[in-house]
CSV table of C-alpha atoms and ligand atoms in Angstrom, one decimal:
chain,number,residue,atom,x,y,z
A,1,MET,CA,31.7,9.8,-0.2
A,2,ARG,CA,31.8,13.6,0.2
A,3,TYR,CA,29.2,16.1,-0.8
A,4,ILE,CA,29.4,19.4,-2.7
A,5,SER,CA,26.9,22.2,-3.5
A,6,THR,CA,25.5,22.7,-7.0
A,7,ARG,CA,26.7,26.3,-6.7
A,8,GLY,CA,30.3,25.3,-5.7
A,9,GLY,CA,30.5,27.4,-2.5
A,10,ILE,CA,31.0,24.9,0.2
A,11,ASN,CA,33.9,22.7,1.3
A,12,PRO,CA,33.2,19.0,0.7
A,13,LEU,CA,31.2,17.4,3.5
A,14,PRO,CA,30.6,13.9,4.8
A,15,PHE,CA,27.0,12.4,4.5
A,16,LYS,CA,26.0,13.0,8.1
A,17,GLU,CA,26.7,16.8,7.8
A,18,THR,CA,24.3,17.0,4.9
A,19,VAL,CA,21.4,15.4,6.6
A,20,LEU,CA,20.6,18.2,9.2
A,21,MET,CA,21.5,20.9,6.7
A,22,GLY,CA,18.7,21.2,4.1
A,23,LEU,CA,20.0,23.9,1.7
A,24,ALA,CA,23.7,24.3,1.3
A,25,GLU,CA,25.1,27.5,2.9
A,26,ASP,CA,25.7,29.1,-0.5
A,27,GLY,CA,22.0,28.7,-1.4
A,28,GLY,CA,22.7,25.6,-3.6
A,29,LEU,CA,21.7,22.0,-3.3
A,30,ILE,CA,23.7,19.1,-1.9
A,31,LEU,CA,25.1,16.5,-4.4
A,32,PRO,CA,27.6,13.7,-4.1
A,33,GLU,CA,31.1,14.4,-5.4
A,34,ALA,CA,30.7,11.5,-7.8
A,35,ILE,CA,27.8,9.1,-8.8
A,36,PRO,CA,29.0,5.5,-8.1
A,37,ARG,CA,28.7,3.2,-11.1
A,38,ILE,CA,27.6,-0.3,-10.2
A,39,THR,CA,29.6,-3.2,-11.7
A,40,GLU,CA,27.9,-6.2,-13.3
A,41,GLU,CA,29.1,-8.4,-10.5
A,42,THR,CA,27.5,-6.2,-7.8
A,43,LEU,CA,24.3,-6.0,-9.8
A,44,SER,CA,23.9,-9.8,-10.0
A,45,TYR,CA,24.5,-9.9,-6.2
A,46,TRP,CA,21.9,-7.2,-5.6
A,47,GLN,CA,19.3,-8.8,-7.8
A,48,SER,CA,18.2,-11.4,-5.2
A,49,LEU,CA,18.1,-9.1,-2.2
A,50,SER,CA,14.9,-8.1,-0.2
A,51,TYR,CA,13.9,-4.4,-0.3
A,52,PRO,CA,15.6,-3.5,3.0
A,53,GLU,CA,18.7,-5.4,2.1
A,54,LEU,CA,18.9,-3.6,-1.3
A,55,ALA,CA,18.3,-0.3,0.5
A,56,PHE,CA,21.2,-1.0,2.8
A,57,GLU,CA,23.6,-1.8,-0.1
A,58,VAL,CA,22.6,1.3,-2.1
A,59,LEU,CA,22.7,3.7,0.9
A,60,LYS,CA,25.9,2.3,2.2
A,61,LEU,CA,27.7,3.7,-0.9
A,62,PHE,CA,26.5,7.2,0.0
A,63,ALA,CA,26.3,7.1,3.8
A,64,ASP,CA,29.8,5.6,4.4
A,65,ASP,CA,30.3,7.6,7.6
A,66,LEU,CA,27.5,5.7,9.4
A,67,PRO,CA,28.6,2.4,11.0
A,68,PRO,CA,27.0,-0.3,8.8
A,69,HIS,CA,25.3,-1.9,11.7
A,70,ASP,CA,23.5,1.3,12.6
A,71,LEU,CA,22.6,2.1,9.0
A,72,ARG,CA,21.0,-1.4,8.7
A,73,ASP,CA,19.0,-0.9,11.8
A,74,LEU,CA,17.7,2.6,10.7
A,75,ILE,CA,16.6,1.0,7.4
A,76,ASN,CA,15.0,-2.1,8.9
A,77,ARG,CA,13.0,0.0,11.4
A,78,ALA,CA,11.9,2.4,8.6
A,79,TYR,CA,10.5,-0.4,6.4
A,80,ALA,CA,9.0,-2.5,9.3
A,81,THR,CA,6.2,0.2,9.3
A,82,PHE,CA,5.1,-0.9,5.8
A,83,THR,CA,2.1,-3.2,5.5
A,84,HIS,CA,3.1,-5.1,2.3
A,85,PRO,CA,5.8,-7.9,2.8
A,86,GLU,CA,7.6,-6.7,-0.4
A,87,ILE,CA,7.5,-3.0,0.7
A,88,CYS,CA,7.2,-1.8,-2.9
A,89,PRO,CA,5.5,-4.5,-4.9
A,90,VAL,CA,5.3,-4.3,-8.7
A,91,VAL,CA,2.1,-5.5,-10.4
A,92,LYS,CA,1.4,-5.9,-14.1
A,93,LYS,CA,-1.9,-4.4,-15.3
A,94,ASN,CA,-3.0,-3.7,-18.9
A,95,GLY,CA,0.5,-4.1,-20.4
A,96,VAL,CA,2.2,-1.7,-18.0
A,97,TYR,CA,3.9,-2.3,-14.6
A,98,ILE,CA,2.7,-0.4,-11.6
A,99,LEU,CA,5.3,0.1,-8.9
A,100,GLU,CA,3.2,0.5,-5.7
A,101,LEU,CA,4.9,3.0,-3.4
A,102,PHE,CA,1.9,3.5,-1.1
A,103,HIS,CA,2.1,0.8,1.5
A,104,GLY,CA,3.6,3.0,4.2
A,105,PRO,CA,1.8,4.6,7.1
A,106,THR,CA,0.3,7.6,5.2
A,107,LEU,CA,-0.3,5.8,1.9
A,108,ALA,CA,1.9,8.0,-0.2
A,109,PHE,CA,5.4,7.4,-1.7
A,110,LYS,CA,6.8,10.1,0.6
A,111,ASP,CA,6.8,7.6,3.4
A,112,ILE,CA,9.6,5.7,1.8
A,113,ALA,CA,12.0,8.6,2.4
A,114,LEU,CA,10.5,10.1,5.5
A,115,GLN,CA,10.2,6.9,7.6
A,116,PHE,CA,14.0,6.6,7.0
A,117,LEU,CA,14.7,10.3,7.5
A,118,GLY,CA,12.8,10.3,10.9
A,119,ASN,CA,15.0,7.5,12.2
A,120,LEU,CA,18.1,9.2,10.9
A,121,PHE,CA,17.3,12.6,12.5
A,122,GLU,CA,16.7,10.9,15.8
A,123,TYR,CA,20.0,9.0,15.5
A,124,LEU,CA,22.1,12.1,14.6
A,125,LEU,CA,20.4,14.4,17.3
A,126,LYS,CA,21.1,11.8,20.0
A,127,GLU,CA,24.7,11.4,18.8
A,128,ARG,CA,25.3,15.2,19.0
A,129,GLY,CA,23.2,15.9,22.1
A,130,LEU,CA,20.9,18.3,20.1
A,131,LYS,CA,17.3,19.0,19.8
A,132,MET,CA,15.3,20.0,16.7
A,133,ASN,CA,11.9,21.7,16.0
A,134,ILE,CA,10.7,20.8,12.5
A,135,LEU,CA,8.6,23.5,10.9
A,136,GLY,CA,6.8,23.1,7.6
A,137,ALA,CA,3.7,24.0,5.5
A,138,THR,CA,1.6,21.5,3.7
A,139,SER,CA,-1.2,21.3,1.2
A,140,GLY,CA,-1.6,17.6,1.9
A,141,ASP,CA,0.8,14.7,1.5
A,142,THR,CA,4.0,16.0,2.8
A,143,GLY,CA,2.6,17.1,6.2
A,144,SER,CA,1.2,13.7,7.1
A,145,ALA,CA,4.3,11.8,5.8
A,146,ALA,CA,6.6,14.1,7.8
A,147,ILE,CA,4.5,13.8,11.0
A,148,TYR,CA,4.4,10.0,10.7
A,149,GLY,CA,8.2,10.1,10.1
A,150,VAL,CA,8.9,11.7,13.4
A,151,ARG,CA,5.9,11.1,15.7
A,152,GLY,CA,7.0,9.9,19.1
A,153,ARG,CA,10.7,10.5,18.5
A,154,LYS,CA,13.0,11.8,21.1
A,155,ASN,CA,14.5,15.3,20.9
A,156,ILE,CA,12.2,16.3,17.9
A,157,ASN,CA,9.0,18.4,17.9
A,158,ILE,CA,7.2,18.9,14.6
A,159,PHE,CA,4.9,21.9,13.7
A,160,ILE,CA,2.9,21.6,10.5
A,161,LEU,CA,0.8,24.5,9.1
A,162,PHE,CA,-2.0,23.8,6.8
A,163,PRO,CA,-4.8,26.1,5.3
A,164,LYS,CA,-7.9,25.6,7.5
A,165,GLY,CA,-10.7,23.8,5.6
A,166,ARG,CA,-8.6,23.7,2.4
A,167,VAL,CA,-6.9,20.3,2.5
A,168,SER,CA,-8.9,17.2,1.8
A,169,PRO,CA,-10.8,15.8,4.8
A,170,VAL,CA,-8.8,12.5,4.7
A,171,GLN,CA,-5.5,14.3,4.7
A,172,GLU,CA,-6.6,16.7,7.5
A,173,LEU,CA,-7.6,13.7,9.7
A,174,GLN,CA,-4.4,11.9,9.0
A,175,MET,CA,-2.5,14.8,10.5
A,176,THR,CA,-4.8,15.8,13.3
A,177,THR,CA,-5.5,12.4,14.8
A,178,VAL,CA,-1.9,11.6,15.6
A,179,PRO,CA,-1.8,11.4,19.5
A,180,ASP,CA,1.9,11.9,20.0
A,181,LYS,CA,2.8,14.9,22.2
A,182,ASN,CA,5.7,16.0,19.9
A,183,VAL,CA,3.2,16.7,17.0
A,184,PHE,CA,1.6,20.1,16.6
A,185,CYS,CA,-0.9,20.7,13.8
A,186,LEU,CA,-1.7,24.3,13.1
A,187,ALA,CA,-4.8,25.1,11.1
A,188,ILE,CA,-4.1,28.6,9.6
A,189,GLU,CA,-7.0,30.9,8.7
A,190,GLY,CA,-5.7,31.5,5.2
A,191,THR,CA,-4.5,29.8,2.0
A,192,PHE,CA,-1.6,27.4,1.4
A,193,ASP,CA,0.4,30.4,0.1
A,194,ASP,CA,-0.1,32.2,3.5
A,195,CYS,CA,1.2,29.1,5.3
A,196,GLN,CA,4.3,29.0,3.1
A,197,GLN,CA,4.9,32.7,3.5
A,198,ILE,CA,4.7,32.4,7.3
A,199,VAL,CA,7.2,29.5,7.3
A,200,LYS,CA,9.5,31.4,5.0
A,201,ALA,CA,9.4,34.5,7.2
A,202,ILE,CA,10.1,32.5,10.3
A,203,PHE,CA,13.1,30.7,8.7
A,204,GLY,CA,14.2,34.1,7.5
A,205,ASP,CA,14.5,35.3,11.1
A,206,LEU,CA,18.0,33.8,11.7
A,207,SER,CA,18.2,34.5,15.4
A,208,PHE,CA,14.8,32.9,16.0
A,209,LYS,CA,15.7,30.0,13.8
A,210,LYS,CA,18.9,29.4,15.7
A,211,LYS,CA,17.3,29.9,19.2
A,212,TYR,CA,14.7,27.3,18.5
A,213,ALA,CA,16.9,25.0,16.4
A,214,LEU,CA,14.4,25.0,13.5
A,215,GLY,CA,14.7,22.3,10.9
A,216,ALA,CA,13.0,21.4,7.7
A,217,VAL,CA,11.9,18.2,6.0
A,218,ASN,CA,11.2,19.4,2.5
A,219,SER,CA,12.2,17.5,-0.6
A,220,ILE,CA,15.5,19.3,-1.1
A,221,ASN,CA,16.9,17.2,1.7
A,222,TRP,CA,19.6,15.0,0.2
A,223,ALA,CA,18.8,11.9,2.3
A,224,ARG,CA,15.2,12.0,1.0
A,225,VAL,CA,16.3,11.9,-2.6
A,226,LEU,CA,18.8,9.2,-1.8
A,227,ALA,CA,16.2,6.9,-0.2
A,228,GLN,CA,14.1,7.1,-3.4
A,229,VAL,CA,16.9,5.8,-5.6
A,230,VAL,CA,16.4,2.3,-4.2
A,231,TYR,CA,13.0,1.6,-5.6
A,232,TYR,CA,14.1,2.3,-9.2
A,233,ILE,CA,16.8,-0.2,-9.0
A,234,TRP,CA,14.4,-2.6,-7.2
A,235,ALA,CA,11.7,-2.4,-9.9
A,236,TYR,CA,14.3,-2.6,-12.7
A,237,PHE,CA,15.4,-5.9,-11.3
A,238,LYS,CA,11.9,-7.3,-10.9
A,239,VAL,CA,10.7,-6.3,-14.3
A,240,SER,CA,13.8,-7.0,-16.4
A,241,GLU,CA,13.9,-10.5,-14.9
A,242,THR,CA,10.2,-11.2,-15.6
A,243,GLU,CA,10.3,-9.8,-19.1
A,244,LYS,CA,13.9,-10.9,-19.9
A,245,ALA,CA,14.4,-7.3,-21.0
A,246,THR,CA,17.7,-5.4,-20.9
A,247,GLU,CA,16.0,-2.0,-20.9
A,248,VAL,CA,13.0,-0.5,-19.2
A,249,ARG,CA,11.4,2.9,-19.0
A,250,PHE,CA,9.8,4.6,-16.0
A,251,SER,CA,6.9,7.0,-15.9
A,252,VAL,CA,7.0,9.4,-12.9
A,253,PRO,CA,4.2,11.8,-11.8
A,254,THR,CA,6.3,14.9,-11.1
A,255,GLY,CA,6.0,18.0,-8.9
A,256,ASN,CA,9.2,19.1,-7.2
A,257,PHE,CA,11.4,16.9,-9.4
A,258,GLY,CA,12.6,15.0,-6.3
A,259,ASP,CA,11.3,11.6,-7.3
A,260,ILE,CA,12.3,11.7,-10.9
A,261,PHE,CA,15.8,13.1,-10.0
A,262,ALA,CA,16.2,9.9,-7.9
A,263,GLY,CA,15.4,8.0,-11.1
A,264,TYR,CA,18.0,9.9,-13.0
A,265,LEU,CA,20.6,9.0,-10.3
A,266,ALA,CA,19.5,5.3,-10.6
A,267,LYS,CA,19.8,5.5,-14.4
A,268,ARG,CA,23.4,6.8,-14.1
A,269,MET,CA,24.3,4.2,-11.4
A,270,LEU,CA,23.1,1.3,-13.5
A,271,GLY,CA,24.8,2.6,-16.7
A,272,LYS,CA,22.4,0.8,-18.9
A,273,GLY,CA,19.0,-0.7,-18.0
A,274,ILE,CA,16.9,2.4,-17.6
A,275,GLU,CA,16.5,3.7,-21.2
A,276,ARG,CA,14.6,6.9,-20.4
A,277,LEU,CA,12.4,8.4,-17.8
A,278,VAL,CA,8.9,9.8,-18.7
A,279,LEU,CA,8.4,13.1,-16.8
A,280,ALA,CA,4.6,13.3,-16.3
A,281,THR,CA,2.9,16.6,-15.3
A,282,ASN,CA,-0.6,17.8,-14.9
A,283,GLU,CA,-1.8,21.3,-16.1
A,284,ASN,CA,1.2,22.7,-14.3
A,285,ASP,CA,3.5,21.9,-17.2
A,286,ILE,CA,6.7,23.9,-16.8
A,287,LEU,CA,8.9,20.8,-16.8
A,288,THR,CA,7.1,19.4,-19.8
A,289,ARG,CA,7.7,22.6,-21.7
A,290,PHE,CA,11.3,22.4,-20.6
A,291,VAL,CA,11.9,18.9,-22.0
A,292,ASN,CA,9.8,19.3,-25.2
A,293,LYS,CA,10.6,22.9,-26.1
A,294,GLY,CA,13.5,24.1,-24.0
A,295,ASP,CA,11.1,26.7,-22.4
A,296,TYR,CA,11.5,26.8,-18.6
A,297,SER,CA,9.3,29.7,-17.8
A,298,LEU,CA,7.1,30.3,-14.8
A,299,GLY,CA,3.4,30.2,-15.1
A,300,LYS,CA,0.6,30.6,-12.6
A,301,VAL,CA,-0.1,27.6,-10.3
A,302,THR,CA,-3.4,25.9,-11.3
A,303,SER,CA,-5.3,23.8,-8.8
A,304,THR,CA,-6.0,20.3,-10.0
A,305,ILE,CA,-7.2,16.9,-8.9
A,306,SER,CA,-3.5,15.8,-8.4
A,307,PRO,CA,-2.6,18.5,-5.9
A,308,SER,CA,0.8,17.2,-4.9
A,309,MET,CA,1.9,18.1,-8.5
A,310,ASP,CA,0.5,21.7,-8.4
A,311,ILE,CA,4.0,23.2,-8.5
A,312,GLN,CA,5.7,25.7,-10.8
A,313,ILE,CA,9.1,26.1,-9.3
A,314,ALA,CA,10.5,22.6,-9.0
A,315,SER,CA,12.9,22.8,-6.1
A,316,ASN,CA,15.1,19.9,-7.1
A,317,PHE,CA,15.5,21.0,-10.7
A,318,GLU,CA,18.7,22.7,-9.9
A,319,ARG,CA,20.3,19.3,-9.1
A,320,TYR,CA,19.6,18.2,-12.7
A,321,LEU,CA,20.9,21.4,-14.1
A,322,TYR,CA,24.2,20.8,-12.5
A,323,TYR,CA,24.7,17.6,-14.6
A,324,LEU,CA,23.2,19.1,-17.7
A,325,PHE,CA,25.7,22.0,-17.4
A,326,GLY,CA,28.7,19.5,-17.3
A,327,GLU,CA,29.1,19.8,-13.5
A,328,ASN,CA,29.9,23.5,-13.8
A,329,PRO,CA,28.7,25.3,-10.6
A,330,ALA,CA,29.4,28.8,-12.1
A,331,ARG,CA,26.9,28.1,-14.9
A,332,VAL,CA,24.3,26.8,-12.4
A,333,ARG,CA,24.7,29.8,-10.3
A,334,ALA,CA,24.3,32.2,-13.2
A,335,ALA,CA,21.2,30.3,-14.5
A,336,MET,CA,19.5,30.3,-11.1
A,337,GLU,CA,20.2,34.0,-10.6
A,338,LYS,CA,18.8,34.7,-14.1
A,339,PHE,CA,15.7,32.6,-13.3
A,340,ALA,CA,15.1,34.4,-10.0
A,341,LYS,CA,15.2,37.7,-11.8
A,342,GLU,CA,13.4,37.0,-15.1
A,343,GLY,CA,11.3,33.9,-14.3
A,344,ARG,CA,12.5,32.0,-17.3
A,345,LEU,CA,15.4,30.1,-18.8
A,346,SER,CA,15.9,29.0,-22.3
A,347,PHE,CA,18.2,26.2,-23.5
A,348,SER,CA,20.3,25.6,-26.6
A,349,GLU,CA,19.6,22.7,-29.0
A,350,GLU,CA,22.8,21.1,-27.7
A,351,ASP,CA,21.5,21.2,-24.2
A,352,LEU,CA,18.1,19.9,-25.3
A,353,ALA,CA,19.6,17.0,-27.2
A,354,LYS,CA,21.2,16.0,-23.9
A,355,VAL,CA,18.0,16.4,-21.9
A,356,ARG,CA,16.1,14.1,-24.4
A,357,LYS,CA,18.6,11.3,-23.9
A,358,ASP,CA,17.3,11.1,-20.4
A,359,PHE,CA,13.7,12.2,-20.5
A,360,LEU,CA,10.5,12.1,-22.5
A,361,SER,CA,7.6,14.2,-21.2
A,362,ALA,CA,3.9,14.8,-21.5
A,363,SER,CA,1.3,17.0,-19.7
A,364,ILE,CA,-2.0,15.3,-18.9
A,365,ASN,CA,-5.0,17.5,-18.2
A,366,GLN,CA,-7.9,16.8,-15.7
A,367,GLU,CA,-10.2,15.3,-18.3
A,368,GLU,CA,-7.6,12.9,-19.5
A,369,THR,CA,-6.7,12.0,-15.9
A,370,LEU,CA,-10.3,11.1,-15.0
A,371,SER,CA,-10.8,9.1,-18.2
A,372,MET,CA,-7.6,7.2,-17.5
A,373,ILE,CA,-8.9,6.3,-14.0
A,374,ALA,CA,-12.2,5.2,-15.6
A,375,SER,CA,-10.8,3.1,-18.5
A,376,PHE,CA,-8.1,1.5,-16.4
A,377,TYR,CA,-10.8,0.5,-13.8
A,378,GLN,CA,-13.1,-0.9,-16.5
A,379,GLU,CA,-10.4,-2.9,-18.1
A,380,THR,CA,-8.6,-4.2,-15.1
A,381,GLY,CA,-10.7,-3.5,-11.9
A,382,TYR,CA,-7.6,-1.6,-10.6
A,383,ILE,CA,-8.1,1.9,-9.2
A,384,LEU,CA,-5.4,4.5,-9.9
A,385,ASP,CA,-5.1,7.6,-7.7
A,386,PRO,CA,-5.1,10.8,-9.8
A,387,HIS,CA,-1.3,11.3,-9.5
A,388,THR,CA,-0.6,7.8,-10.6
A,389,ALA,CA,-3.2,8.2,-13.4
A,390,VAL,CA,-1.2,11.2,-14.8
A,391,GLY,CA,1.9,9.0,-14.8
A,392,VAL,CA,0.1,6.1,-16.5
A,393,ALA,CA,-1.5,8.3,-19.2
A,394,ALA,CA,1.9,9.9,-20.0
A,395,GLY,CA,3.6,6.4,-19.9
A,396,LEU,CA,1.1,5.0,-22.4
A,397,LYS,CA,1.9,7.8,-24.8
A,398,PHE,CA,5.5,6.6,-24.9
A,399,LYS,CA,4.9,2.9,-24.7
A,400,ASP,CA,7.1,0.9,-27.1
A,401,GLN,CA,8.5,-2.7,-27.0
A,402,ARG,CA,10.3,-1.9,-23.7
A,403,PRO,CA,8.5,-2.5,-20.4
A,404,MET,CA,7.0,0.6,-18.9
A,405,ILE,CA,7.1,0.9,-15.2
A,406,CYS,CA,4.6,3.5,-13.8
A,407,LEU,CA,5.2,4.8,-10.3
A,408,ALA,CA,2.0,4.7,-8.1
A,409,THR,CA,2.7,7.5,-5.8
A,410,ALA,CA,-0.5,7.4,-3.6
A,411,HIS,CA,-3.3,5.1,-2.6
A,412,PRO,CA,-6.6,6.0,-4.4
A,413,ALA,CA,-8.4,6.2,-1.0
A,414,LYS,CA,-6.5,9.4,-0.2
A,415,PHE,CA,-8.4,11.1,-3.1
A,416,PRO,CA,-11.9,9.7,-2.9
A,417,GLU,CA,-13.7,12.7,-4.6
A,418,PRO,CA,-12.0,12.6,-8.0
A,419,VAL,CA,-12.0,8.8,-8.0
A,420,LYS,CA,-15.7,8.7,-7.4
A,421,LYS,CA,-16.2,11.2,-10.2
A,422,ALA,CA,-14.3,8.8,-12.6
A,423,ILE,CA,-15.7,5.4,-11.6
A,424,GLY,CA,-18.9,6.2,-9.8
A,425,ARG,CA,-17.8,4.9,-6.4
A,426,GLU,CA,-15.2,5.6,-3.7
A,427,PRO,CA,-12.3,3.3,-3.3
A,428,GLU,CA,-12.3,1.0,-0.3
A,429,ARG,CA,-10.3,2.4,2.6
A,430,PRO,CA,-7.3,0.4,3.8
A,431,GLU,CA,-6.8,-0.2,7.5
A,432,ALA,CA,-4.7,3.0,8.0
A,433,LEU,CA,-7.7,5.2,7.1
A,434,LYS,CA,-10.4,3.3,8.9
A,435,GLY,CA,-12.0,4.9,11.9
A,436,LEU,CA,-10.1,8.2,11.5
A,437,GLU,CA,-13.4,10.2,12.0
A,438,GLY,CA,-13.9,8.7,15.4
A,439,LYS,CA,-10.5,9.6,16.8
A,440,GLU,CA,-9.7,12.5,19.0
A,441,LYS,CA,-8.3,15.5,17.1
A,442,ARG,CA,-5.4,17.6,18.2
A,443,VAL,CA,-5.2,20.9,16.2
A,444,THR,CA,-4.8,24.5,17.0
A,445,THR,CA,-6.4,27.2,14.9
A,446,LEU,CA,-4.4,30.4,14.4
A,447,PRO,CA,-4.8,33.5,12.2
A,448,ALA,CA,-2.4,33.9,9.2
A,449,SER,CA,0.0,35.9,11.3
A,450,VAL,CA,3.8,35.4,11.6
A,451,ALA,CA,3.8,36.8,15.1
A,452,GLU,CA,1.1,34.4,16.3
A,453,VAL,CA,2.8,31.4,14.9
A,454,LYS,CA,6.1,32.5,16.4
A,455,ALA,CA,4.5,32.9,19.8
A,456,PHE,CA,3.0,29.4,19.5
A,457,LEU,CA,6.4,28.0,18.6
A,458,ALA,CA,8.2,29.8,21.4
A,459,LYS,CA,5.7,28.3,23.9
A,460,ASN,CA,5.9,24.7,22.6
A,461,ALA,CA,9.3,24.3,21.0
A,462,LEU,CA,12.0,22.0,22.6
A,463,ILE,CA,15.0,24.0,23.8
B,1,PLP,C1,4.8,14.6,-3.7
B,1,PLP,C2,4.0,13.8,-4.6
B,1,PLP,C3,4.3,13.8,-6.0
B,1,PLP,C4,5.4,14.6,-6.6
B,1,PLP,O1,6.7,14.2,-6.3
B,1,PLP,P1,8.0,15.2,-6.5
B,1,PLP,O2,9.1,14.5,-5.8
B,1,PLP,O3,7.6,16.4,-5.9
B,1,PLP,O4,8.2,15.3,-8.0
B,1,PLP,C5,3.5,13.0,-6.8
B,1,PLP,N1,2.5,12.3,-6.3
B,1,PLP,C6,2.2,12.3,-5.0
B,1,PLP,C7,1.0,11.5,-4.5
B,1,PLP,C8,2.9,13.0,-4.1
B,1,PLP,O5,2.6,13.1,-2.8
């Protein structure tokens, strides 16, 4: 399998080259040259596999330049960190299926990709005799999942900036109590935007970036998207078997379009089986306006109780545009240039008819989210986290005779404040969150200054 850019400007590359790369050199995103279509025979073989075995079969199709034995080992070690024997169990509640993706070390679905990516980075750096310093900004979930993905690994240091006093206390403790010496948490005296600006400015200094071998772990990384394809196929098997159904739908709480794009790939790989994907958004509804009205225009970011979805520019959306535009990189490039200039794109009825064969969409506001958590709890005793609740509420709007599988992207104990508001009490903390307050914290406070962060990096980076 070789990889291309959505903007058509790179020579086809093997999988390993794409992993350390992030963005393609022409500014586009990496995609496989072709999406493999799975035969009936292969599907019936896959049906009975455990999660790590299925992950191996799926990833092998895309990562065919890794020796199979090594790939299997990277996968097995990644999922050995999960606390549930099924890794991603599916439970039926109130007529919908909940795909629990929060049994990893930081209790959010990002662990599924980042536990694997951490292993893969370490493997490739060792193979090439290289070192890497990961730099990122977080408003919550990504930072801790990335830290847990690479903590204690050789040849990697990680530097995560977060806005001091502005991430939830649980999320801050998850990051700052990691004892490994390769982890650096930087509390920045500013907002999340300041943190992002600083990171962007540092990556923009190409000689600094090169000197300190700076790397990123954001959701545009192809290996992250790929690792997420697996659980769609997994849940499709579980639910279609139980229900004797030939078609299912998924509902996906969406921010950067990474997770739901993995669902789109799974849909194409299966051929039939996934009828449509429900794209669920909170008040930040640019993607819902796109699906329902063909209006992809930038709004202001609104802060909500599902903060990991508080996004306006969905960084993986370009990957979908590539397929929507008939795999025509010139059209993608023109659209992205227009969007950068004008902050909006509009789509023809013909395009929209195509979009609606793949997606349904609804935007769920804060009030609906809280009442979803409350009613679901009253009826089933099951506590939804606010992101999952957005997905369940949108899923219920499109519930027909087909099974609806709702992705549970975080454990409710990560968001105790909104949950308490909805049901009158905080969710119980799982083992991973117990005793965090008593642990030693490792964090450095810095002003919102590019120069100060650079100086810190220069002092602590691996070179
Ligand atoms: C990151 C995140 C999302 C959004 O996923 P995208 O891939 O950005 O669409 C949803 N829920 C939770 C809990 C997350 O951490």
